[in-house]
Amino acid sequence: MVWLAIAMFIALFAFGGRYFGWDDPQGNIQLAIFSAFVFGTISGYKART
């Protein structure tokens, strides 16, 4: 499951703009995707321990 999440993050981060057609000249959507991934990783780690 971790590898699937990492693959989805990389695909959205790198190719999401072209695939979904969003306009993100300032990088706000990429920042939101990155933040959600980091916070999800932290939450998953804390829930596991």
PDB file of C-alpha atoms in Angstrom, residues 24-48:
ATOM      1  CA  ASP A  24      -0.856  26.176 -11.438  1.00  0.00           C
ATOM      2  CA  PRO A  25       1.750  28.822 -12.310  1.00  0.00           C
ATOM      3  CA  GLN A  26       2.602  29.551  -8.656  1.00  0.00           C
ATOM      4  CA  GLY A  27       2.800  25.896  -7.582  1.00  0.00           C
ATOM      5  CA  ASN A  28      -0.020  26.054  -5.004  1.00  0.00           C
ATOM      6  CA  ILE A  29      -1.589  22.760  -6.061  1.00  0.00           C
ATOM      7  CA  GLN A  30       1.754  20.971  -5.974  1.00  0.00           C
ATOM      8  CA  LEU A  31       2.367  22.405  -2.513  1.00  0.00           C
ATOM      9  CA  ALA A  32      -1.030  21.126  -1.360  1.00  0.00           C
ATOM     10  CA  ILE A  33      -0.342  17.647  -2.762  1.00  0.00           C
ATOM     11  CA  PHE A  34       3.079  17.567  -1.118  1.00  0.00           C
ATOM     12  CA  SER A  35       1.673  18.769   2.225  1.00  0.00           C
ATOM     13  CA  ALA A  36      -1.115  16.176   2.166  1.00  0.00           C
ATOM     14  CA  PHE A  37       1.434  13.429   1.471  1.00  0.00           C
ATOM     15  CA  VAL A  38       3.738  14.543   4.284  1.00  0.00           C
ATOM     16  CA  PHE A  39       0.918  14.936   6.808  1.00  0.00           C
ATOM     17  CA  GLY A  40      -0.522  11.560   5.791  1.00  0.00           C
ATOM     18  CA  THR A  41       2.873   9.936   6.257  1.00  0.00           C
ATOM     19  CA  ILE A  42       3.261  11.481   9.706  1.00  0.00           C
ATOM     20  CA  SER A  43      -0.269  10.453  10.712  1.00  0.00           C
ATOM     21  CA  GLY A  44       0.270   6.903   9.480  1.00  0.00           C
ATOM     22  CA  TYR A  45       3.531   6.632  11.367  1.00  0.00           C
ATOM     23  CA  LYS A  46       1.998   7.944  14.600  1.00  0.00           C
ATOM     24  CA  ALA A  47      -1.018   5.633  14.269  1.00  0.00           C
ATOM     25  CA  ARG A  48       1.237   2.637  13.745  1.00  0.00           C
TER      26      ARG A  48
END
